[in-house]
Amino acid sequence: MLDPIIAFFQRIFAAIGRGIGMVVAWFLWPFLAAHGWYRDRSWIIKGPILVVLVLLLVVYGHFIYRTQIWHGFDPAFVQSYKFEERTVPAGSPLPGETNRCQNSAVVIMNAALTDQNVNQNSWISSTLLYKLGLFGLDWDNTPFMDNKASFQRGVNQVVRRTAIELADNLGRVRGTSGINNDLQDARGNIQFDESTWYFGTDPFGFKTPTPSYYRAAVESWNRFNTSLGTCDAVFDTRSDNLLKLLDGMASDLGNTSDILRRRSEEFNAGWFDTRADDRFWFSYGQLYAQYALLQATRADFSGVIRDRNLTAIWTEMERQMQSALRIQPAIISNGSEDGWIMPTHLATMGFYILRVRSNMVEIQSILDR
């Protein structure tokens, strides 16, 4: 009785095996044909070809290493700075010390996040092979090699926003002082195009690559903090400045949440959505940077947070961010919300972003009273 069933399945598996064999043969045929052609050539032809192949192997191997190895990645890295041990807000005189003021934790974090992007790691978006793409196809449109670049751009988006607030509001007393030159330089450098290689968009015009500008911004922030530490610069910790800083962060989170929502609703392709990974890792980078900066902001504006009774809701906001940053799937899936096979990582991340934004809006409402 079982023999017909066994024979049926044998035919099925044999057909599947033949199909797989045909696919493998079709994939390997160009390489086998090239090998046959290469084997019959003289070394005058074989030598340069071999050199080019080895060079490509080394260059692409280095590119894969740079895109897949993440140095210094730690969502809780800000805790090593021990900002909670600070006793006075940024810019205030340090107790018992002459001509010494508290430097800014926010400035430290802006510099540290940028340093992590361009010194501890390679800035991926401006590298030549990333710009060339996969056979001309933008890496962002593939499921490969773009996660780190998207994460870095998410971090950089937050740093850029904070750089504007530092130059325009935090680093000066409104109406009585000019913009600090170091903060002005840092703002200009960090706003530089994210994808400029040595030749940029003009093949005939030599340009300084993107990472050089970002490194210059780090140097400017460090100079400002040195001046602030000697009481030669200003850091204005008024409640309205805190309100503006949070407003910018909340606005960015709202925009990211909308991007995740539209992608989740319109492209339910599960593990086969080639843009889900860069959407996810951009938003992750954004939360990664905001989490660090919000702990720094808590230290810089400790007086305002204490006086306006914001400690509890601020702690809840940080807790929501911690929960979101624990989501680190190996493969990003954009499944439907009621699906039972493929998860929906974009919708989950969007949910946490909205909760964080809700806390920010509540804090803004308290500050605005």
mmCIF file of C-alpha atoms in Angstrom:
data_model
loop_
_atom_site.group_PDB
_atom_site.id
_atom_site.type_symbol
_atom_site.label_atom_id
_atom_site.label_comp_id
_atom_site.label_asym_id
_atom_site.label_seq_id
_atom_site.Cartn_x
_atom_site.Cartn_y
_atom_site.Cartn_z
ATOM 1 C CA MET A 1 0.000 0.000 0.000
ATOM 2 C CA LEU A 2 2.869 2.397 0.736
ATOM 3 C CA ASP A 3 4.844 1.696 -2.448
ATOM 4 C CA PRO A 4 2.764 4.024 -4.732
ATOM 5 C CA ILE A 5 3.031 6.827 -2.174
ATOM 6 C CA ILE A 6 6.798 6.373 -1.813
ATOM 7 C CA ALA A 7 7.204 6.314 -5.587
ATOM 8 C CA PHE A 8 5.146 9.493 -5.899
ATOM 9 C CA PHE A 9 7.326 11.381 -3.423
ATOM 10 C CA GLN A 10 10.473 10.021 -5.093
ATOM 11 C CA ARG A 11 9.326 11.530 -8.379
ATOM 12 C CA ILE A 12 8.540 14.841 -6.668
ATOM 13 C CA PHE A 13 11.959 15.053 -5.007
ATOM 14 C CA ALA A 14 13.695 13.986 -8.211
ATOM 15 C CA ALA A 15 11.948 16.798 -10.093
ATOM 16 C CA ILE A 16 12.938 19.292 -7.389
ATOM 17 C CA GLY A 17 16.529 18.059 -7.560
ATOM 18 C CA ARG A 18 16.625 18.484 -11.337
ATOM 19 C CA GLY A 19 15.231 21.995 -11.000
ATOM 20 C CA ILE A 20 17.851 22.974 -8.428
ATOM 21 C CA GLY A 21 20.546 21.447 -10.631
ATOM 22 C CA MET A 22 19.406 23.514 -13.614
ATOM 23 C CA VAL A 23 19.461 26.715 -11.572
ATOM 24 C CA VAL A 24 22.958 25.979 -10.239
ATOM 25 C CA ALA A 25 24.188 25.104 -13.740
ATOM 26 C CA TRP A 26 22.728 28.317 -15.135
ATOM 27 C CA PHE A 27 24.429 30.347 -12.398
ATOM 28 C CA LEU A 28 27.819 28.637 -12.798
ATOM 29 C CA TRP A 29 27.887 28.526 -16.591
ATOM 30 C CA PRO A 30 29.410 32.020 -17.120
ATOM 31 C CA PHE A 31 32.153 31.263 -14.602
ATOM 32 C CA LEU A 32 32.939 27.866 -16.151
ATOM 33 C CA ALA A 33 33.015 29.395 -19.622
ATOM 34 C CA ALA A 34 35.308 32.199 -18.411
ATOM 35 C CA HIS A 35 37.564 29.641 -16.730
ATOM 36 C CA GLY A 36 37.842 27.670 -19.953
ATOM 37 C CA TRP A 37 38.699 30.793 -21.901
ATOM 38 C CA TYR A 38 41.211 31.959 -19.257
ATOM 39 C CA ARG A 39 42.967 28.566 -19.122
ATOM 40 C CA ASP A 40 43.833 28.685 -22.836
ATOM 41 C CA ARG A 41 45.323 32.231 -22.768
ATOM 42 C CA SER A 42 48.990 33.132 -22.425
ATOM 43 C CA TRP A 43 50.353 34.720 -19.251
ATOM 44 C CA ILE A 44 50.605 38.063 -21.025
ATOM 45 C CA ILE A 45 46.807 38.097 -20.893
ATOM 46 C CA LYS A 46 46.314 35.999 -17.768
ATOM 47 C CA GLY A 47 48.654 38.116 -15.603
ATOM 48 C CA PRO A 48 46.828 41.480 -15.781
ATOM 49 C CA ILE A 49 43.453 39.741 -15.423
ATOM 50 C CA LEU A 50 44.665 37.912 -12.318
ATOM 51 C CA VAL A 51 45.970 41.167 -10.821
ATOM 52 C CA VAL A 52 42.636 42.896 -11.437
ATOM 53 C CA LEU A 53 40.697 39.995 -9.885
ATOM 54 C CA VAL A 54 42.918 39.938 -6.799
ATOM 55 C CA LEU A 55 42.582 43.724 -6.459
ATOM 56 C CA LEU A 56 38.787 43.492 -6.706
ATOM 57 C CA LEU A 57 38.772 40.702 -4.127
ATOM 58 C CA VAL A 58 40.830 42.786 -1.680
ATOM 59 C CA VAL A 59 38.835 45.995 -2.253
ATOM 60 C CA TYR A 60 35.436 44.343 -1.921
ATOM 61 C CA GLY A 61 36.619 42.269 1.030
ATOM 62 C CA HIS A 62 37.583 45.499 2.790
ATOM 63 C CA PHE A 63 34.254 47.044 1.843
ATOM 64 C CA ILE A 64 32.341 44.078 3.291
ATOM 65 C CA TYR A 65 34.400 44.306 6.477
ATOM 66 C CA ARG A 66 33.710 48.040 6.859
ATOM 67 C CA THR A 67 29.962 47.628 6.332
ATOM 68 C CA GLN A 68 29.481 44.548 8.510
ATOM 69 C CA ILE A 69 31.739 45.228 11.505
ATOM 70 C CA TRP A 70 30.343 47.849 13.884
ATOM 71 C CA HIS A 71 32.920 49.317 16.276
ATOM 72 C CA GLY A 72 31.797 50.906 19.526
ATOM 73 C CA PHE A 73 28.130 49.988 19.046
ATOM 74 C CA ASP A 74 26.483 50.040 22.475
ATOM 75 C CA PRO A 75 23.046 51.609 23.088
ATOM 76 C CA ALA A 76 24.060 52.204 26.725
ATOM 77 C CA PHE A 77 27.481 53.720 25.991
ATOM 78 C CA VAL A 78 26.411 57.099 27.440
ATOM 79 C CA GLN A 79 26.325 55.591 30.928
ATOM 80 C CA SER A 80 30.119 55.353 30.931
ATOM 81 C CA TYR A 81 30.262 59.171 31.066
ATOM 82 C CA LYS A 82 28.540 59.181 34.504
ATOM 83 C CA PHE A 83 26.556 62.337 33.807
ATOM 84 C CA GLU A 84 24.311 61.561 36.767
ATOM 85 C CA GLU A 85 27.203 62.449 39.086
ATOM 86 C CA ARG A 86 27.203 66.085 37.956
ATOM 87 C CA THR A 87 26.082 68.511 40.643
ATOM 88 C CA VAL A 88 25.417 71.700 38.636
ATOM 89 C CA PRO A 89 23.904 72.483 35.208
ATOM 90 C CA ALA A 90 26.067 73.167 32.177
ATOM 91 C CA GLY A 91 27.761 76.584 32.205
ATOM 92 C CA SER A 92 27.427 77.025 35.979
ATOM 93 C CA PRO A 93 30.498 77.611 38.191
ATOM 94 C CA LEU A 94 31.857 74.434 39.763
ATOM 95 C CA PRO A 95 31.597 74.521 43.582
ATOM 96 C CA GLY A 96 34.903 75.223 45.285
ATOM 97 C CA GLU A 97 36.822 75.896 42.055
ATOM 98 C CA THR A 98 37.959 79.289 40.799
ATOM 99 C CA ASN A 99 37.283 80.203 37.169
ATOM 100 C CA ARG A 100 35.980 76.708 36.429
ATOM 101 C CA CYS A 101 32.525 76.004 34.991
ATOM 102 C CA GLN A 102 30.651 72.836 34.150
ATOM 103 C CA ASN A 103 31.096 71.848 30.512
ATOM 104 C CA SER A 104 28.185 70.630 28.412
ATOM 105 C CA ALA A 105 27.190 66.954 28.326
ATOM 106 C CA VAL A 106 25.141 67.637 25.172
ATOM 107 C CA VAL A 107 28.240 68.928 23.371
ATOM 108 C CA ILE A 108 30.217 65.918 24.598
ATOM 109 C CA MET A 109 27.579 63.576 23.189
ATOM 110 C CA ASN A 110 27.406 65.355 19.835
ATOM 111 C CA ALA A 111 31.169 64.983 19.520
ATOM 112 C CA ALA A 112 31.138 61.363 20.755
ATOM 113 C CA LEU A 113 28.378 60.263 18.368
ATOM 114 C CA THR A 114 30.138 61.871 15.415
ATOM 115 C CA ASP A 115 33.471 60.392 16.495
ATOM 116 C CA GLN A 116 31.834 56.975 16.545
ATOM 117 C CA ASN A 117 30.539 57.534 13.005
ATOM 118 C CA VAL A 118 33.737 58.747 11.333
ATOM 119 C CA ASN A 119 36.706 57.792 13.537
ATOM 120 C CA GLN A 120 35.797 54.548 15.280
ATOM 121 C CA ASN A 121 34.040 53.415 12.083
ATOM 122 C CA SER A 122 34.251 54.275 8.391
ATOM 123 C CA TRP A 123 31.560 56.669 7.174
ATOM 124 C CA ILE A 124 29.890 54.299 4.699
ATOM 125 C CA SER A 125 27.667 56.622 2.647
ATOM 126 C CA SER A 126 30.563 58.489 1.021
ATOM 127 C CA THR A 127 32.796 55.509 0.183
ATOM 128 C CA LEU A 128 33.325 54.837 -3.507
ATOM 129 C CA LEU A 129 32.043 51.250 -3.573
ATOM 130 C CA TYR A 130 28.895 52.219 -1.674
ATOM 131 C CA LYS A 131 28.234 54.992 -4.176
ATOM 132 C CA LEU A 132 28.791 52.584 -7.099
ATOM 133 C CA GLY A 133 26.131 50.220 -5.718
ATOM 134 C CA LEU A 134 25.483 46.618 -6.728
ATOM 135 C CA PHE A 135 25.956 46.553 -10.509
ATOM 136 C CA GLY A 136 24.653 50.115 -10.583
ATOM 137 C CA LEU A 137 21.728 49.414 -8.220
ATOM 138 C CA ASP A 138 21.720 51.619 -5.128
ATOM 139 C CA TRP A 139 22.671 49.565 -2.068
ATOM 140 C CA ASP A 140 19.670 51.098 -0.263
ATOM 141 C CA ASN A 141 17.450 49.244 -2.753
ATOM 142 C CA THR A 142 18.995 45.889 -1.857
ATOM 143 C CA PRO A 143 18.914 43.869 1.382
ATOM 144 C CA PHE A 144 22.730 43.977 1.549
ATOM 145 C CA MET A 145 25.458 46.280 2.898
ATOM 146 C CA ASP A 146 23.208 49.228 3.813
ATOM 147 C CA ASN A 147 22.309 48.639 7.475
ATOM 148 C CA LYS A 148 25.349 50.399 8.913
ATOM 149 C CA ALA A 149 25.030 53.313 6.469
ATOM 150 C CA SER A 150 21.362 53.789 7.413
ATOM 151 C CA PHE A 151 22.178 53.619 11.124
ATOM 152 C CA GLN A 152 24.925 56.226 10.710
ATOM 153 C CA ARG A 153 22.600 58.557 8.814
ATOM 154 C CA GLY A 154 19.999 58.213 11.576
ATOM 155 C CA VAL A 155 22.578 59.177 14.200
ATOM 156 C CA ASN A 156 23.838 62.043 12.056
ATOM 157 C CA GLN A 157 20.332 63.422 11.549
ATOM 158 C CA VAL A 158 19.958 63.848 15.326
ATOM 159 C CA VAL A 159 23.436 65.355 15.680
ATOM 160 C CA ARG A 160 22.675 67.870 12.918
ATOM 161 C CA ARG A 161 19.483 68.977 14.612
ATOM 162 C CA THR A 162 21.270 69.400 17.938
ATOM 163 C CA ALA A 163 24.108 71.346 16.271
ATOM 164 C CA ILE A 164 21.593 73.918 15.060
ATOM 165 C CA GLU A 165 20.114 74.335 18.535
ATOM 166 C CA LEU A 166 23.576 74.659 20.055
ATOM 167 C CA ALA A 167 24.607 77.432 17.674
ATOM 168 C CA ASP A 168 21.327 79.352 17.592
ATOM 169 C CA ASN A 169 20.094 79.061 21.159
ATOM 170 C CA LEU A 170 22.032 77.047 23.722
ATOM 171 C CA GLY A 171 25.458 78.559 23.130
ATOM 172 C CA ARG A 172 24.438 82.180 23.486
ATOM 173 C CA VAL A 173 22.345 84.452 25.677
ATOM 174 C CA ARG A 174 19.425 85.579 23.567
ATOM 175 C CA GLY A 175 19.570 89.242 22.644
ATOM 176 C CA THR A 176 22.855 89.954 24.429
ATOM 177 C CA SER A 177 25.528 87.811 22.750
ATOM 178 C CA GLY A 178 26.569 86.730 19.279
ATOM 179 C CA ILE A 179 26.792 83.173 17.975
ATOM 180 C CA ASN A 180 29.819 81.294 19.265
ATOM 181 C CA ASN A 181 32.350 80.809 16.450
ATOM 182 C CA ASP A 182 33.152 77.190 17.361
ATOM 183 C CA LEU A 183 29.479 76.211 17.454
ATOM 184 C CA GLN A 184 28.918 78.082 14.196
ATOM 185 C CA ASP A 185 31.773 76.202 12.517
ATOM 186 C CA ALA A 186 30.544 72.876 13.867
ATOM 187 C CA ARG A 187 27.032 73.520 12.575
ATOM 188 C CA GLY A 188 28.320 74.318 9.101
ATOM 189 C CA ASN A 189 30.615 71.290 8.931
ATOM 190 C CA ILE A 190 28.100 68.734 10.215
ATOM 191 C CA GLN A 191 25.528 69.937 7.659
ATOM 192 C CA PHE A 192 27.876 68.979 4.812
ATOM 193 C CA ASP A 193 26.569 66.491 2.231
ATOM 194 C CA GLU A 194 26.576 62.919 3.569
ATOM 195 C CA SER A 195 27.769 61.186 0.384
ATOM 196 C CA THR A 196 30.675 63.219 -1.001
ATOM 197 C CA TRP A 197 33.695 61.163 -2.058
ATOM 198 C CA TYR A 198 36.880 62.892 -3.188
ATOM 199 C CA PHE A 199 35.273 64.026 -6.427
ATOM 200 C CA GLY A 200 31.742 64.563 -5.124
ATOM 201 C CA THR A 201 29.085 65.098 -7.779
ATOM 202 C CA ASP A 202 31.515 66.873 -10.125
ATOM 203 C CA PRO A 203 34.019 64.405 -11.685
ATOM 204 C CA PHE A 204 36.347 67.293 -12.622
ATOM 205 C CA GLY A 205 36.369 69.004 -9.240
ATOM 206 C CA PHE A 206 38.504 67.642 -6.396
ATOM 207 C CA LYS A 207 36.679 67.864 -3.064
ATOM 208 C CA THR A 208 37.337 67.129 0.588
ATOM 209 C CA PRO A 209 35.374 63.954 1.497
ATOM 210 C CA THR A 210 32.488 64.019 3.942
ATOM 211 C CA PRO A 211 34.290 62.481 6.981
ATOM 212 C CA SER A 212 36.841 65.316 7.011
ATOM 213 C CA TYR A 213 34.096 67.886 7.560
ATOM 214 C CA TYR A 214 32.544 65.822 10.342
ATOM 215 C CA ARG A 215 35.911 65.423 12.070
ATOM 216 C CA ALA A 216 36.316 69.210 11.927
ATOM 217 C CA ALA A 217 32.930 69.538 13.664
ATOM 218 C CA VAL A 218 34.145 67.275 16.479
ATOM 219 C CA GLU A 219 37.195 69.501 16.951
ATOM 220 C CA SER A 220 34.997 72.609 17.085
ATOM 221 C CA TRP A 221 32.698 71.098 19.719
ATOM 222 C CA ASN A 222 35.686 70.083 21.829
ATOM 223 C CA ARG A 223 37.110 73.628 21.608
ATOM 224 C CA PHE A 224 33.772 75.071 22.709
ATOM 225 C CA ASN A 225 33.603 72.753 25.709
ATOM 226 C CA THR A 226 37.145 73.691 26.678
ATOM 227 C CA SER A 227 36.139 77.369 26.606
ATOM 228 C CA LEU A 228 32.984 76.597 28.564
ATOM 229 C CA GLY A 229 35.046 74.760 31.187
ATOM 230 C CA THR A 230 37.115 77.904 31.759
ATOM 231 C CA CYS A 231 33.971 80.076 31.880
ATOM 232 C CA ASP A 232 34.907 81.801 28.605
ATOM 233 C CA ALA A 233 31.775 80.617 26.757
ATOM 234 C CA VAL A 234 28.041 80.520 27.467
ATOM 235 C CA PHE A 235 25.565 77.661 27.760
ATOM 236 C CA ASP A 236 22.068 79.015 28.404
ATOM 237 C CA THR A 237 19.963 76.468 30.301
ATOM 238 C CA ARG A 238 16.649 78.307 30.203
ATOM 239 C CA SER A 239 13.447 76.279 30.065
ATOM 240 C CA ASP A 240 12.488 77.723 26.669
ATOM 241 C CA ASN A 241 15.782 76.449 25.210
ATOM 242 C CA LEU A 242 15.013 72.987 26.555
ATOM 243 C CA LEU A 243 11.551 73.297 25.013
ATOM 244 C CA LYS A 244 13.019 74.099 21.585
ATOM 245 C CA LEU A 245 15.503 71.228 21.790
ATOM 246 C CA LEU A 246 12.750 68.726 22.610
ATOM 247 C CA ASP A 247 10.471 70.196 19.955
ATOM 248 C CA GLY A 248 13.056 69.467 17.264
ATOM 249 C CA MET A 249 13.531 65.897 18.486
ATOM 250 C CA ALA A 250 9.788 65.266 18.667
ATOM 251 C CA SER A 251 9.323 66.662 15.153
ATOM 252 C CA ASP A 252 11.979 64.300 13.778
ATOM 253 C CA LEU A 253 10.417 61.317 15.535
ATOM 254 C CA GLY A 254 7.006 62.213 14.116
ATOM 255 C CA ASN A 255 8.428 62.273 10.600
ATOM 256 C CA THR A 256 10.199 58.932 11.098
ATOM 257 C CA SER A 257 7.055 57.368 12.546
ATOM 258 C CA ASP A 258 5.122 58.425 9.438
ATOM 259 C CA ILE A 259 7.777 56.912 7.153
ATOM 260 C CA LEU A 260 7.625 53.610 9.055
ATOM 261 C CA ARG A 261 3.819 53.620 9.008
ATOM 262 C CA ARG A 262 3.609 54.148 5.249
ATOM 263 C CA ARG A 263 6.229 51.498 4.542
ATOM 264 C CA SER A 264 4.512 49.041 6.861
ATOM 265 C CA GLU A 265 1.079 49.611 5.307
ATOM 266 C CA GLU A 266 2.101 49.724 1.644
ATOM 267 C CA PHE A 267 4.815 47.053 1.395
ATOM 268 C CA ASN A 268 3.864 43.965 3.414
ATOM 269 C CA ALA A 269 6.570 41.778 1.859
ATOM 270 C CA GLY A 270 7.843 40.272 5.105
ATOM 271 C CA TRP A 271 11.487 39.246 4.862
ATOM 272 C CA PHE A 272 11.498 40.127 1.153
ATOM 273 C CA ASP A 273 11.036 43.894 1.539
ATOM 274 C CA THR A 274 14.416 45.212 0.397
ATOM 275 C CA ARG A 275 13.880 48.680 1.906
ATOM 276 C CA ALA A 276 12.626 47.566 5.320
ATOM 277 C CA ASP A 277 16.133 47.163 6.717
ATOM 278 C CA ASP A 278 17.330 50.684 5.926
ATOM 279 C CA ARG A 279 14.066 52.178 7.238
ATOM 280 C CA PHE A 280 14.468 50.208 10.470
ATOM 281 C CA TRP A 281 18.147 50.990 11.015
ATOM 282 C CA PHE A 282 17.726 54.686 10.258
ATOM 283 C CA SER A 283 15.049 54.936 12.950
ATOM 284 C CA TYR A 284 17.206 52.821 15.277
ATOM 285 C CA GLY A 285 20.143 55.176 14.761
ATOM 286 C CA GLN A 286 17.859 58.110 15.476
ATOM 287 C CA LEU A 287 16.718 56.610 18.802
ATOM 288 C CA TYR A 288 20.291 55.529 19.613
ATOM 289 C CA ALA A 289 21.507 59.133 19.315
ATOM 290 C CA GLN A 290 18.481 60.687 21.008
ATOM 291 C CA TYR A 291 18.771 58.324 23.964
ATOM 292 C CA ALA A 292 22.379 59.425 24.534
ATOM 293 C CA LEU A 293 21.580 63.098 24.027
ATOM 294 C CA LEU A 294 18.539 63.032 26.302
ATOM 295 C CA GLN A 295 20.635 61.673 29.170
ATOM 296 C CA ALA A 296 23.152 64.419 28.457
ATOM 297 C CA THR A 297 20.325 66.975 28.313
ATOM 298 C CA ARG A 298 19.078 65.736 31.665
ATOM 299 C CA ALA A 299 22.483 66.605 33.159
ATOM 300 C CA ASP A 300 22.824 69.976 31.419
ATOM 301 C CA PHE A 301 19.296 71.091 32.335
ATOM 302 C CA SER A 302 19.182 69.433 35.764
ATOM 303 C CA GLY A 303 17.942 72.622 37.409
ATOM 304 C CA VAL A 304 15.003 73.056 35.020
ATOM 305 C CA ILE A 305 14.048 69.383 35.210
ATOM 306 C CA ARG A 306 14.103 69.496 39.008
ATOM 307 C CA ASP A 307 12.222 72.786 39.320
ATOM 308 C CA ARG A 308 9.487 71.752 36.868
ATOM 309 C CA ASN A 309 9.062 68.271 38.417
ATOM 310 C CA LEU A 310 9.968 66.465 35.181
ATOM 311 C CA THR A 311 12.083 63.690 36.697
ATOM 312 C CA ALA A 312 9.421 60.955 36.623
ATOM 313 C CA ILE A 313 8.227 61.517 33.062
ATOM 314 C CA TRP A 314 11.806 62.000 31.835
ATOM 315 C CA THR A 315 12.748 58.640 33.364
ATOM 316 C CA GLU A 316 9.746 57.017 31.657
ATOM 317 C CA MET A 317 10.777 58.507 28.318
ATOM 318 C CA GLU A 318 14.271 57.023 28.691
ATOM 319 C CA ARG A 319 12.769 53.660 29.667
ATOM 320 C CA GLN A 320 10.686 53.591 26.477
ATOM 321 C CA MET A 321 13.818 54.304 24.462
ATOM 322 C CA GLN A 322 15.672 51.499 26.206
ATOM 323 C CA SER A 323 12.881 49.092 25.250
ATOM 324 C CA ALA A 324 13.052 50.160 21.606
ATOM 325 C CA LEU A 325 16.851 49.827 21.510
ATOM 326 C CA ARG A 326 16.615 46.220 22.690
ATOM 327 C CA ILE A 327 15.025 45.324 19.340
ATOM 328 C CA GLN A 328 17.983 44.112 17.262
ATOM 329 C CA PRO A 329 16.737 41.436 14.815
ATOM 330 C CA ALA A 330 19.247 39.697 12.549
ATOM 331 C CA ILE A 331 16.866 40.011 9.576
ATOM 332 C CA ILE A 332 14.346 42.853 9.324
ATOM 333 C CA SER A 333 10.845 41.762 8.394
ATOM 334 C CA ASN A 334 8.015 43.994 7.209
ATOM 335 C CA GLY A 335 5.094 41.618 7.588
ATOM 336 C CA SER A 336 1.460 42.487 8.118
ATOM 337 C CA GLU A 337 0.391 43.343 11.652
ATOM 338 C CA ASP A 338 -1.934 40.321 11.832
ATOM 339 C CA GLY A 339 0.562 37.965 10.173
ATOM 340 C CA TRP A 340 1.597 34.785 11.986
ATOM 341 C CA ILE A 341 4.745 33.767 10.081
ATOM 342 C CA MET A 342 6.672 36.959 9.281
ATOM 343 C CA PRO A 343 6.984 39.563 12.089
ATOM 344 C CA THR A 344 6.485 43.274 11.585
ATOM 345 C CA HIS A 345 9.593 44.979 12.939
ATOM 346 C CA LEU A 346 8.743 48.333 11.327
ATOM 347 C CA ALA A 347 5.377 48.570 13.061
ATOM 348 C CA THR A 348 6.959 47.575 16.381
ATOM 349 C CA MET A 349 9.635 50.255 16.070
ATOM 350 C CA GLY A 350 7.002 52.793 15.035
ATOM 351 C CA PHE A 351 4.969 51.929 18.143
ATOM 352 C CA TYR A 352 7.885 52.685 20.465
ATOM 353 C CA ILE A 353 8.754 55.872 18.599
ATOM 354 C CA LEU A 354 5.220 57.157 19.092
ATOM 355 C CA ARG A 355 5.370 56.377 22.819
ATOM 356 C CA VAL A 356 8.657 58.256 23.163
ATOM 357 C CA ARG A 357 7.274 61.170 21.182
ATOM 358 C CA SER A 358 4.193 61.208 23.396
ATOM 359 C CA ASN A 359 6.434 61.615 26.462
ATOM 360 C CA MET A 360 8.329 64.439 24.748
ATOM 361 C CA VAL A 361 5.125 66.258 23.881
ATOM 362 C CA GLU A 362 3.952 65.934 27.485
ATOM 363 C CA ILE A 363 7.231 67.407 28.756
ATOM 364 C CA GLN A 364 6.902 70.243 26.238
ATOM 365 C CA SER A 365 3.401 70.939 27.482
ATOM 366 C CA ILE A 366 4.656 71.240 31.056
ATOM 367 C CA LEU A 367 7.514 73.525 30.032
ATOM 368 C CA ASP A 368 5.162 75.719 28.009
ATOM 369 C CA ARG A 369 2.840 76.453 30.926
#
